[in-house]
XYZ file of C-alpha atoms in Angstrom:
607
model
C -0.159 0.035 0.044
C 1.016 3.835 -0.462
C 2.906 3.302 -3.556
C 4.060 5.515 -5.844
C 2.550 6.363 -9.964
C 3.167 3.719 -11.924
C 6.633 4.322 -14.305
C 6.868 5.342 -17.665
C 7.772 2.233 -20.157
C 11.245 3.081 -21.935
C 11.526 3.402 -24.900
C 12.529 1.796 -28.369
C 14.620 2.780 -30.787
C 13.851 4.935 -33.383
C 13.549 3.648 -36.424
C 15.269 4.107 -39.674
C 12.818 5.778 -42.822
C 12.342 5.740 -46.295
C 14.091 8.966 -46.867
C 12.328 9.700 -50.954
C 16.051 9.430 -52.369
C 15.883 5.745 -51.449
C 12.397 5.572 -52.970
C 13.416 7.158 -56.014
C 16.850 4.362 -56.622
C 14.455 2.178 -56.536
C 12.359 2.590 -59.249
C 8.845 3.187 -57.325
C 6.883 5.819 -59.353
C 3.594 7.466 -58.410
C 0.298 6.968 -60.128
C -0.592 9.750 -62.498
C -4.241 11.107 -61.146
C -5.972 9.988 -63.593
C -5.503 5.734 -62.237
C -6.342 2.865 -64.507
C -10.201 2.309 -64.498
C -8.989 -1.330 -63.051
C -7.668 1.073 -60.036
C -10.234 0.919 -56.587
C -9.233 2.547 -53.605
C -8.794 -1.223 -51.571
C -8.705 0.286 -47.689
C -11.225 -0.696 -45.768
C -12.975 1.991 -43.562
C -10.261 4.090 -44.537
C -12.656 7.556 -43.302
C -13.761 6.088 -39.963
C -17.011 6.224 -40.652
C -18.388 2.694 -39.110
C -15.427 2.822 -35.905
C -12.505 1.140 -36.288
C -13.979 -1.834 -38.393
C -11.387 -3.645 -40.610
C -8.409 -2.007 -38.497
C -6.358 -3.731 -35.853
C -4.890 -1.054 -33.248
C -3.529 -0.510 -30.148
C -4.183 2.326 -28.783
C -6.761 3.447 -30.946
C -10.665 5.361 -30.928
C -12.804 7.115 -33.574
C -13.593 10.666 -32.724
C -16.057 13.468 -34.414
C -13.732 16.282 -33.894
C -11.673 16.782 -35.711
C -12.702 15.352 -39.099
C -10.886 15.903 -42.568
C -13.718 13.852 -44.246
C -17.007 13.003 -43.812
C -18.502 12.397 -39.932
C -15.608 10.378 -37.663
C -11.913 10.065 -37.958
C -9.574 8.558 -35.661
C -7.453 9.656 -32.371
C -4.809 6.796 -31.144
C -2.252 8.186 -28.258
C 0.600 6.086 -28.041
C 2.289 4.965 -24.377
C 5.410 4.252 -22.954
C 6.472 1.097 -25.585
C 3.271 1.734 -27.311
C 3.624 4.311 -30.830
C -0.439 4.094 -31.320
C -0.255 1.539 -34.216
C -2.998 0.804 -36.090
C -3.432 -1.340 -39.243
C -5.507 -3.600 -41.995
C -3.993 -6.100 -44.463
C -6.530 -6.064 -47.807
C -5.405 -8.313 -50.671
C -4.078 -7.434 -53.957
C -2.454 -7.959 -56.987
C 1.417 -9.648 -57.703
C 3.870 -7.001 -59.866
C 0.966 -4.081 -59.190
C 1.127 0.101 -58.934
C -0.020 1.132 -55.625
C -0.246 4.853 -53.797
C -1.058 4.928 -50.004
C -2.764 8.140 -49.341
C -3.695 9.532 -46.315
C -4.439 12.726 -44.012
C -2.793 13.019 -40.428
C -3.095 15.599 -37.392
C -0.024 15.379 -35.190
C 3.334 15.113 -34.228
C 5.696 12.713 -35.952
C 3.002 10.909 -37.542
C 3.849 7.802 -39.652
C 1.770 6.410 -43.190
C 3.085 3.107 -44.495
C 2.725 0.151 -46.254
C 4.956 -3.970 -45.059
C 4.622 -7.140 -46.206
C 5.250 -5.426 -50.270
C 7.138 -7.953 -51.809
C 10.017 -5.851 -52.510
C 10.438 -3.047 -50.530
C 8.449 -1.979 -47.714
C 7.102 1.731 -47.837
C 6.520 4.912 -45.426
C 6.518 8.441 -44.945
C 5.821 10.591 -41.558
C 5.849 14.287 -40.812
C 7.302 15.737 -38.045
C 5.076 18.824 -36.873
C 1.075 18.963 -38.237
C -0.759 20.725 -36.467
C -3.536 20.964 -39.274
C -4.451 18.454 -41.765
C -2.099 17.441 -44.143
C -2.157 14.857 -46.510
C 0.418 11.396 -46.939
C 0.783 9.844 -49.968
C 3.759 6.687 -50.750
C 4.574 3.860 -53.955
C 5.018 1.561 -54.243
C 5.442 -1.911 -56.606
C 4.076 -5.506 -55.653
C 5.707 -8.454 -55.724
C 5.690 -11.536 -57.581
C 3.566 -13.120 -55.668
C 2.195 -10.252 -53.653
C -0.984 -10.758 -52.970
C -1.298 -9.325 -49.499
C -0.377 -6.081 -48.239
C -0.886 -4.420 -45.310
C -1.211 -0.907 -44.786
C -0.076 1.264 -41.496
C -0.188 5.103 -39.687
C 1.188 5.201 -35.844
C 2.693 7.415 -33.827
C 6.386 8.005 -31.562
C 6.500 7.271 -28.418
C 5.953 9.602 -25.334
C 4.827 11.916 -27.925
C 0.841 12.643 -27.538
C -2.411 11.835 -29.596
C -2.389 11.931 -33.374
C -5.407 11.802 -36.015
C -5.711 10.125 -38.992
C -8.544 9.898 -41.524
C -9.645 9.147 -45.245
C -6.800 6.380 -45.733
C -6.919 5.535 -48.687
C -4.450 2.534 -51.204
C -5.106 3.599 -55.062
C -4.896 0.232 -57.450
C -6.224 -2.604 -58.681
C -7.739 -5.118 -56.097
C -7.236 -9.027 -55.491
C -8.515 -12.276 -54.814
C -10.322 -11.205 -51.962
C -12.114 -14.815 -51.626
C -15.353 -15.968 -49.300
C -15.349 -16.029 -45.970
C -16.326 -19.678 -44.159
C -19.070 -21.118 -44.094
C -21.473 -21.074 -41.026
C -20.229 -23.356 -37.577
C -22.887 -26.103 -36.899
C -23.126 -28.384 -33.865
C -21.648 -26.403 -31.416
C -23.221 -28.479 -28.554
C -21.957 -28.563 -24.871
C -20.047 -30.337 -23.006
C -18.643 -29.977 -19.150
C -20.528 -27.782 -16.967
C -18.887 -27.115 -13.639
C -19.959 -23.978 -10.603
C -17.646 -21.340 -13.267
C -17.017 -22.748 -16.530
C -18.935 -24.021 -19.522
C -17.298 -26.420 -22.059
C -17.386 -25.587 -26.121
C -17.361 -27.835 -29.141
C -18.601 -27.966 -32.913
C -17.495 -29.048 -36.174
C -15.276 -28.186 -38.446
C -15.623 -25.667 -41.471
C -13.701 -26.361 -44.455
C -11.219 -23.317 -44.718
C -11.018 -21.661 -41.880
C -8.272 -20.730 -40.017
C -9.607 -20.241 -36.334
C -12.888 -19.708 -34.853
C -14.414 -16.676 -32.272
C -16.220 -17.474 -29.397
C -19.340 -15.244 -27.996
C -20.430 -14.844 -24.385
C -24.403 -13.617 -24.206
C -23.084 -11.587 -27.562
C -19.381 -10.334 -26.540
C -16.485 -11.924 -28.268
C -14.554 -13.658 -25.630
C -11.723 -15.726 -27.439
C -10.426 -16.792 -30.388
C -9.126 -20.192 -30.873
C -7.546 -22.500 -33.683
C -9.094 -25.522 -32.658
C -12.562 -26.569 -33.084
C -13.632 -26.694 -29.040
C -12.349 -24.454 -26.117
C -14.140 -23.848 -22.415
C -15.091 -20.503 -21.229
C -13.893 -19.761 -17.384
C -15.272 -17.145 -15.088
C -18.259 -18.030 -14.822
C -20.682 -17.261 -11.973
C -22.151 -19.999 -10.725
C -25.746 -20.389 -10.849
C -26.344 -18.394 -14.006
C -27.336 -19.080 -17.284
C -25.299 -18.622 -20.142
C -25.285 -18.352 -23.578
C -22.931 -19.119 -26.296
C -22.704 -18.531 -29.948
C -19.300 -19.501 -32.863
C -18.466 -17.764 -36.343
C -15.444 -19.368 -38.029
C -12.487 -17.267 -38.988
C -10.113 -16.653 -42.345
C -8.242 -13.728 -44.077
C -11.549 -12.531 -46.231
C -13.437 -11.906 -43.280
C -15.166 -13.281 -40.631
C -18.748 -15.849 -41.301
C -22.067 -15.192 -39.382
C -22.722 -16.411 -36.200
C -23.748 -20.379 -35.153
C -26.862 -20.879 -33.856
C -26.992 -20.623 -29.799
C -26.580 -23.047 -27.372
C -27.731 -22.385 -23.449
C -26.149 -23.770 -20.107
C -26.633 -22.472 -16.394
C -23.205 -23.372 -13.775
C -23.630 -25.296 -11.500
C -24.010 -24.277 -8.121
C -20.736 -23.483 -6.480
C -20.143 -26.350 -3.101
C -19.710 -24.493 0.315
C -16.971 -22.734 0.558
C -15.461 -23.029 -2.338
C -12.504 -20.551 -3.307
C -12.773 -19.327 0.352
C -15.828 -17.103 0.621
C -17.752 -19.659 3.179
C -18.857 -16.566 5.429
C -18.734 -13.793 4.029
C -22.171 -11.425 3.235
C -23.394 -10.764 -1.008
C -21.422 -7.150 0.208
C -18.457 -7.205 2.437
C -16.426 -4.826 3.360
C -12.278 -4.760 3.631
C -9.259 -2.992 5.642
C -6.442 -3.037 6.566
C -5.773 -2.156 9.846
C -2.071 -1.496 11.136
C -1.674 -3.708 13.592
C 2.476 -3.290 13.504
C 3.021 0.238 12.943
C 0.809 3.620 13.631
C 1.633 6.604 10.713
C -0.478 9.276 10.961
C -3.140 7.323 11.935
C -2.911 6.599 14.814
C -3.091 2.713 16.222
C -6.170 1.055 16.295
C -7.113 -1.519 18.879
C -8.427 -5.279 17.125
C -11.312 -4.564 19.882
C -11.891 -0.938 18.911
C -13.123 -2.471 14.656
C -16.448 -1.589 14.159
C -18.669 -4.980 12.864
C -19.208 -3.009 8.846
C -15.709 -4.461 8.454
C -16.553 -7.865 7.515
C -12.835 -8.941 6.698
C -9.237 -7.139 8.331
C -6.697 -7.453 7.141
C -3.536 -7.403 9.545
C -1.064 -5.187 8.587
C 1.566 -6.647 7.579
C 3.723 -9.644 7.602
C 7.730 -9.020 6.170
C 10.456 -11.027 5.143
C 13.460 -10.764 7.373
C 15.033 -10.398 3.753
C 13.301 -9.826 0.476
C 14.478 -13.295 -0.662
C 14.343 -16.072 2.746
C 11.026 -16.720 2.354
C 10.869 -16.072 5.861
C 7.881 -14.008 7.015
C 7.410 -12.718 10.328
C 4.447 -10.910 11.567
C 5.537 -8.081 14.429
C 2.413 -5.984 16.723
C 3.425 -2.271 17.091
C 5.806 -1.727 20.412
C 4.488 0.059 22.953
C 6.901 2.339 21.992
C 5.617 4.264 19.314
C 1.695 2.656 19.987
C 1.222 3.545 23.481
C -2.467 2.422 23.454
C -2.088 -0.791 22.146
C -3.118 -3.700 23.500
C -0.583 -7.648 24.921
C -0.624 -10.556 23.051
C -3.335 -11.925 24.742
C -5.547 -9.521 24.284
C -5.777 -9.341 20.304
C -6.009 -12.759 19.874
C -9.516 -12.881 22.572
C -10.524 -9.662 19.932
C -9.886 -12.169 17.469
C -11.886 -14.299 18.664
C -14.758 -12.188 19.258
C -14.225 -10.871 15.869
C -14.513 -14.289 14.030
C -17.705 -15.655 16.665
C -19.675 -12.307 14.491
C -18.546 -13.891 11.363
C -15.879 -11.548 10.650
C -12.606 -13.128 8.920
C -8.900 -11.914 10.011
C -6.518 -12.528 7.196
C -2.643 -11.971 7.842
C -1.731 -9.559 4.919
C 1.669 -10.148 3.235
C 3.951 -7.143 1.975
C 3.107 -4.061 1.437
C 5.491 -1.074 0.245
C 8.161 -1.752 2.818
C 7.805 -5.825 2.494
C 9.399 -6.873 -0.915
C 8.829 -10.750 -0.756
C 11.019 -12.729 -4.016
C 10.534 -16.641 -2.995
C 13.061 -17.335 -6.234
C 13.870 -20.856 -4.352
C 12.430 -24.177 -3.320
C 13.829 -23.391 -0.127
C 12.567 -20.556 0.012
C 8.720 -20.915 -1.372
C 9.021 -24.061 1.743
C 10.212 -20.933 3.746
C 7.796 -18.924 3.591
C 4.785 -21.746 3.673
C 6.489 -22.795 7.155
C 6.280 -18.584 8.058
C 3.267 -18.398 6.875
C 1.517 -20.972 8.545
C 3.115 -20.183 12.071
C 1.489 -17.047 12.114
C -1.723 -18.269 11.005
C -2.205 -20.837 13.568
C -0.033 -18.279 16.468
C -3.425 -15.691 15.557
C -6.251 -18.154 14.931
C -6.606 -16.410 11.135
C -8.778 -17.094 8.809
C -6.904 -16.622 5.883
C -4.134 -15.221 3.643
C -4.053 -11.270 1.800
C -1.498 -11.105 -0.998
C -0.144 -8.046 -1.275
C 3.483 -8.053 -2.976
C 4.295 -4.361 -4.245
C 7.413 -2.996 -5.887
C 9.539 -5.157 -7.420
C 8.341 -8.446 -5.288
C 6.735 -9.627 -8.804
C 8.350 -9.158 -12.147
C 8.298 -11.453 -15.670
C 11.767 -13.344 -16.869
C 12.244 -11.982 -20.985
C 10.819 -15.572 -21.711
C 7.873 -15.584 -19.516
C 5.434 -13.962 -21.737
C 2.718 -16.788 -21.252
C 0.309 -15.627 -18.556
C -1.561 -18.958 -18.721
C 2.332 -21.161 -18.344
C 4.025 -19.019 -16.625
C 8.240 -19.232 -16.002
C 9.693 -16.776 -14.047
C 10.421 -18.604 -9.828
C 9.491 -16.324 -8.412
C 5.747 -16.504 -9.696
C 5.779 -20.092 -10.052
C 6.836 -20.449 -6.653
C 4.494 -18.124 -5.257
C 1.902 -19.938 -7.221
C 2.557 -23.345 -5.589
C 3.353 -22.267 -2.204
C -0.138 -20.291 -2.106
C -1.949 -24.161 -3.094
C 0.312 -25.536 -0.064
C -1.531 -23.529 1.710
C -4.237 -23.636 0.441
C -4.071 -27.803 0.789
C -3.527 -27.328 4.243
C -5.834 -25.421 5.390
C -8.585 -26.188 3.944
C -11.479 -25.129 1.337
C -12.573 -22.168 4.315
C -9.220 -20.535 4.027
C -9.589 -16.989 3.094
C -6.883 -15.974 0.200
C -7.007 -12.983 -0.924
C -4.821 -10.796 -2.982
C -4.769 -6.319 -3.151
C -2.149 -5.639 -6.166
C -1.772 -2.355 -8.175
C -3.222 -2.013 -12.003
C 0.360 -1.548 -12.976
C 0.341 -5.757 -11.995
C -3.346 -6.311 -13.253
C -5.286 -3.568 -16.069
C -1.652 -2.548 -17.151
C -1.424 -6.269 -18.485
C -3.527 -5.017 -21.357
C -0.914 -3.102 -22.919
C 1.748 -4.222 -21.918
C 3.365 -7.364 -20.581
C 6.891 -8.568 -19.224
C 9.290 -6.940 -21.135
C 7.393 -7.142 -24.372
C 8.180 -8.902 -27.732
C 10.874 -7.026 -28.185
C 12.314 -5.809 -24.650
C 12.320 -2.803 -22.663
C 9.349 -2.638 -21.012
C 9.280 -2.607 -17.451
C 8.977 -6.123 -16.531
C 6.456 -5.466 -13.242
C 4.249 -4.897 -16.354
C 0.849 -7.490 -15.539
C 3.151 -9.553 -13.433
C -0.017 -10.603 -11.215
C -1.817 -11.636 -13.209
C -0.326 -15.582 -13.933
C -0.744 -15.261 -10.446
C -4.304 -14.549 -9.708
C -5.250 -16.630 -13.400
C -3.106 -19.672 -11.594
C -5.437 -19.139 -7.934
C -8.863 -18.032 -9.855
C -10.748 -21.194 -8.511
C -9.097 -20.403 -4.741
C -9.393 -16.857 -4.950
C -11.689 -15.070 -2.571
C -11.637 -12.395 -2.980
C -9.565 -9.415 -5.272
C -9.070 -6.154 -4.497
C -7.139 -3.989 -6.634
C -6.030 -0.937 -5.083
C -7.120 2.022 -7.592
C -4.920 4.589 -6.211
C -1.757 5.455 -6.277
C -1.811 4.721 -9.962
C -0.940 5.391 -13.448
C -3.248 7.003 -15.880
C -4.724 3.210 -17.431
C -6.254 1.997 -20.926
C -10.219 0.715 -19.585
C -11.814 -1.812 -22.471
C -12.900 1.120 -24.374
C -8.805 1.953 -26.232
C -9.513 5.183 -23.357
C -6.756 6.187 -20.604
C -8.326 6.699 -17.582
C -7.045 8.089 -14.255
C -7.414 8.145 -10.692
C -10.134 11.258 -9.294
C -13.980 9.337 -10.698
C -16.130 7.321 -10.651
C -14.388 6.698 -14.130
C -11.844 4.915 -13.362
C -12.914 2.637 -10.356
C -15.784 1.759 -12.547
C -13.738 1.553 -15.816
C -10.875 -0.852 -13.813
C -13.584 -3.065 -12.648
C -15.307 -3.587 -15.608
C -12.091 -4.764 -16.508
C -11.634 -7.432 -14.544
C -16.064 -8.286 -14.651
C -15.787 -8.371 -18.822
C -12.056 -10.011 -19.377
C -9.187 -8.135 -21.490
C -7.114 -8.744 -24.303
C -3.303 -9.441 -22.620
C -0.871 -6.993 -23.981
C -3.190 -6.351 -27.039
C -3.599 -9.643 -27.974
C -7.382 -10.907 -28.980
C -6.730 -14.009 -29.401
C -4.607 -14.459 -25.791
C -7.739 -13.120 -23.080
C -7.740 -12.920 -19.194
C -11.099 -14.185 -18.477
C -13.097 -12.158 -15.876
C -13.981 -13.397 -12.452
C -16.577 -14.005 -10.807
C -18.686 -10.951 -9.680
C -18.952 -12.263 -6.124
C -14.573 -12.584 -6.253
C -14.317 -8.834 -7.168
C -13.650 -6.032 -4.197
C -13.002 -1.976 -5.035
C -10.017 -1.195 -3.875
C -10.614 2.745 -2.827
C -8.597 5.015 0.157
C -10.778 5.891 2.731
C -9.315 9.300 3.405
C -6.890 12.073 1.256
C -4.074 11.535 3.590
C -4.494 7.544 2.947
C -2.717 7.932 -0.321
C -4.170 9.040 -4.046
C -6.990 8.963 -5.318
C -9.650 9.456 -2.531
C -12.650 10.290 -3.693
C -15.558 11.756 -1.748
C -18.764 8.950 -1.045
C -20.892 10.473 -3.739
C -18.645 8.578 -6.276
C -18.205 5.941 -4.240
C -21.997 5.953 -4.985
C -21.806 6.204 -8.434
C -19.146 3.765 -8.780
C -21.816 1.832 -7.477
C -24.385 1.878 -9.393
C -23.118 1.877 -12.670
C -21.414 -1.813 -12.200
C -24.489 -3.296 -9.886
C -27.265 -1.555 -11.632
C -25.999 -0.069 -14.390
C -26.809 3.835 -13.372
C -24.808 6.670 -12.502
C -22.028 5.487 -15.462
C -21.596 8.630 -16.355
C -19.368 8.626 -20.142
C -17.738 4.957 -20.186
C -19.921 2.622 -21.278
C -19.756 -0.933 -18.846
C -19.896 -4.962 -20.556
C -22.395 -6.308 -17.969
C -24.324 -5.279 -15.054
C -23.035 -6.838 -11.425
C -25.323 -7.149 -8.587
C -23.616 -9.689 -6.857
C -20.094 -7.682 -6.829
C -18.689 -8.748 -3.470
C -17.799 -5.219 -2.211
C -14.674 -2.178 -0.699
C -12.173 -2.808 0.109
C -9.538 0.090 1.588
C -6.538 1.825 3.158
C -6.849 1.175 6.149
C -9.314 0.600 8.756
C -6.972 3.447 10.856
C -7.168 5.724 8.227
C -10.980 5.220 8.237
C -11.150 6.589 11.511
C -9.029 9.359 11.349
C -11.970 11.097 8.546
C -14.664 10.105 10.537
C -15.206 6.623 9.807
C -16.470 8.620 6.121
C -16.155 5.690 4.025
C -17.148 3.041 6.404
C -20.372 5.325 6.601
C -22.016 5.106 2.757
C -21.400 1.889 2.623
C -22.799 0.934 5.429
C -25.838 3.196 4.136
C -25.775 1.778 0.831
C -25.789 -1.944 1.319
C -27.659 -0.982 4.794
């Protein structure tokens, strides 16, 4: 907790541009204004009048102002190691001449074509405060049938705009989209997943799977399992076939109702439908002062003891030291503390040990550290009779090795060993073991854009590093409450950046967890949604508690939007989740300091 904003990602070196002299030396010449009769504009939706249809963009959206022609234009914003590239692949004829043209606005804006089979081309403008036309030409190779056209900005610069992009030349053989898949049926159904299978379609290179009308994954085979579903809930599914020519119509719909969740599954047994989670400064005081366990109001359903910390970063040996009298004059005795914990549990509350925090860096680099972690955490749980564990790894506790690119199959020791340690603890204490996590947005939602060091290296290896841990433990996870504070701007599912300070940020960040999101911009590699009963929203209790505090009115707007689809503002959520578990705050101590404002608002909302 109380971390600083995420650091900017490093930039890649500037690539060498094809100069006008090189273009001339290649023998390429521009088409005359009187284009041949066989020539046509081959760019699909070049004016962006149909949103981003036909385009694949890493950080783009459409806007109604400024525009060059029509009623819409592209706006794309580079960030970190992403140059905000928008591209589409076009069918062309071999050994043919083409002209690529478009209008741009902004600084360092590029327009180009790749895969030409001869010399790939690009053109750019350093500064265009008003619309400026960019034009380049190329000739396809003797066997080239497809070319990718693109536009992009440059790393760390502001947003750019593009409009009326055209590719003029003879059209290629586009082929036909595949037929509609048949034989869609359900297989094994659990409380959180549904298995699907269907018949193969000739000419298909892949299949898109839809849940309740929303595309949730793309696969190459004829079966998949849709996970992250809510127990005892009806879902509808469809599938389409895909090839280079496009996507088929959707198949007939099949429905399935997930099974009832086993009692205690995921460790949530005993929690109310809507829970209030808070951290209790049990080992230190700081400016908020010390709060005795017995003085925590009954409104708090989960109490996280902050913090258990390691003897050294890589030891795995976790110790929990209670606040000394010199720092906390009103601290209770160990006997009183343990008795108060038992009283809270008798009232239905859960008390957990939280490991990590801002100063508690934990790196389980070896199997020995993993085993020490299990034994030392078990000792704390047993001594105080606790209900489970909260993982609050921050800073440099989790990062990904350069070859660790698949969140579903992690390789990095600190990640693999943490997953193994937690599974061991869960097996030891059984189904009623409560497991929660409190990562920062940098480690979760930022994974929508960046994952580890990235394809070309240079990114912060911590980006998205919590995703493999959450995914591997999703069936054991009671609550995920991401820290929606002390955060830099994060791109949501609307491809817009969202910043702290209002309901919009919490809505967008939570919608990502409940909808699922592509990892590192790969639509075929989706982080599956969590169940709403597994998600709470992390917020600071007061302005002193952390950057990103919002007023009770903004908290209420957030809850209204996510659970009732009212007060949503400009962000359009992908669903409505009345089963959203609740709120988490840093911290109980800071809320007491602020006259219990956070708690009172929660109580008033959920009654």
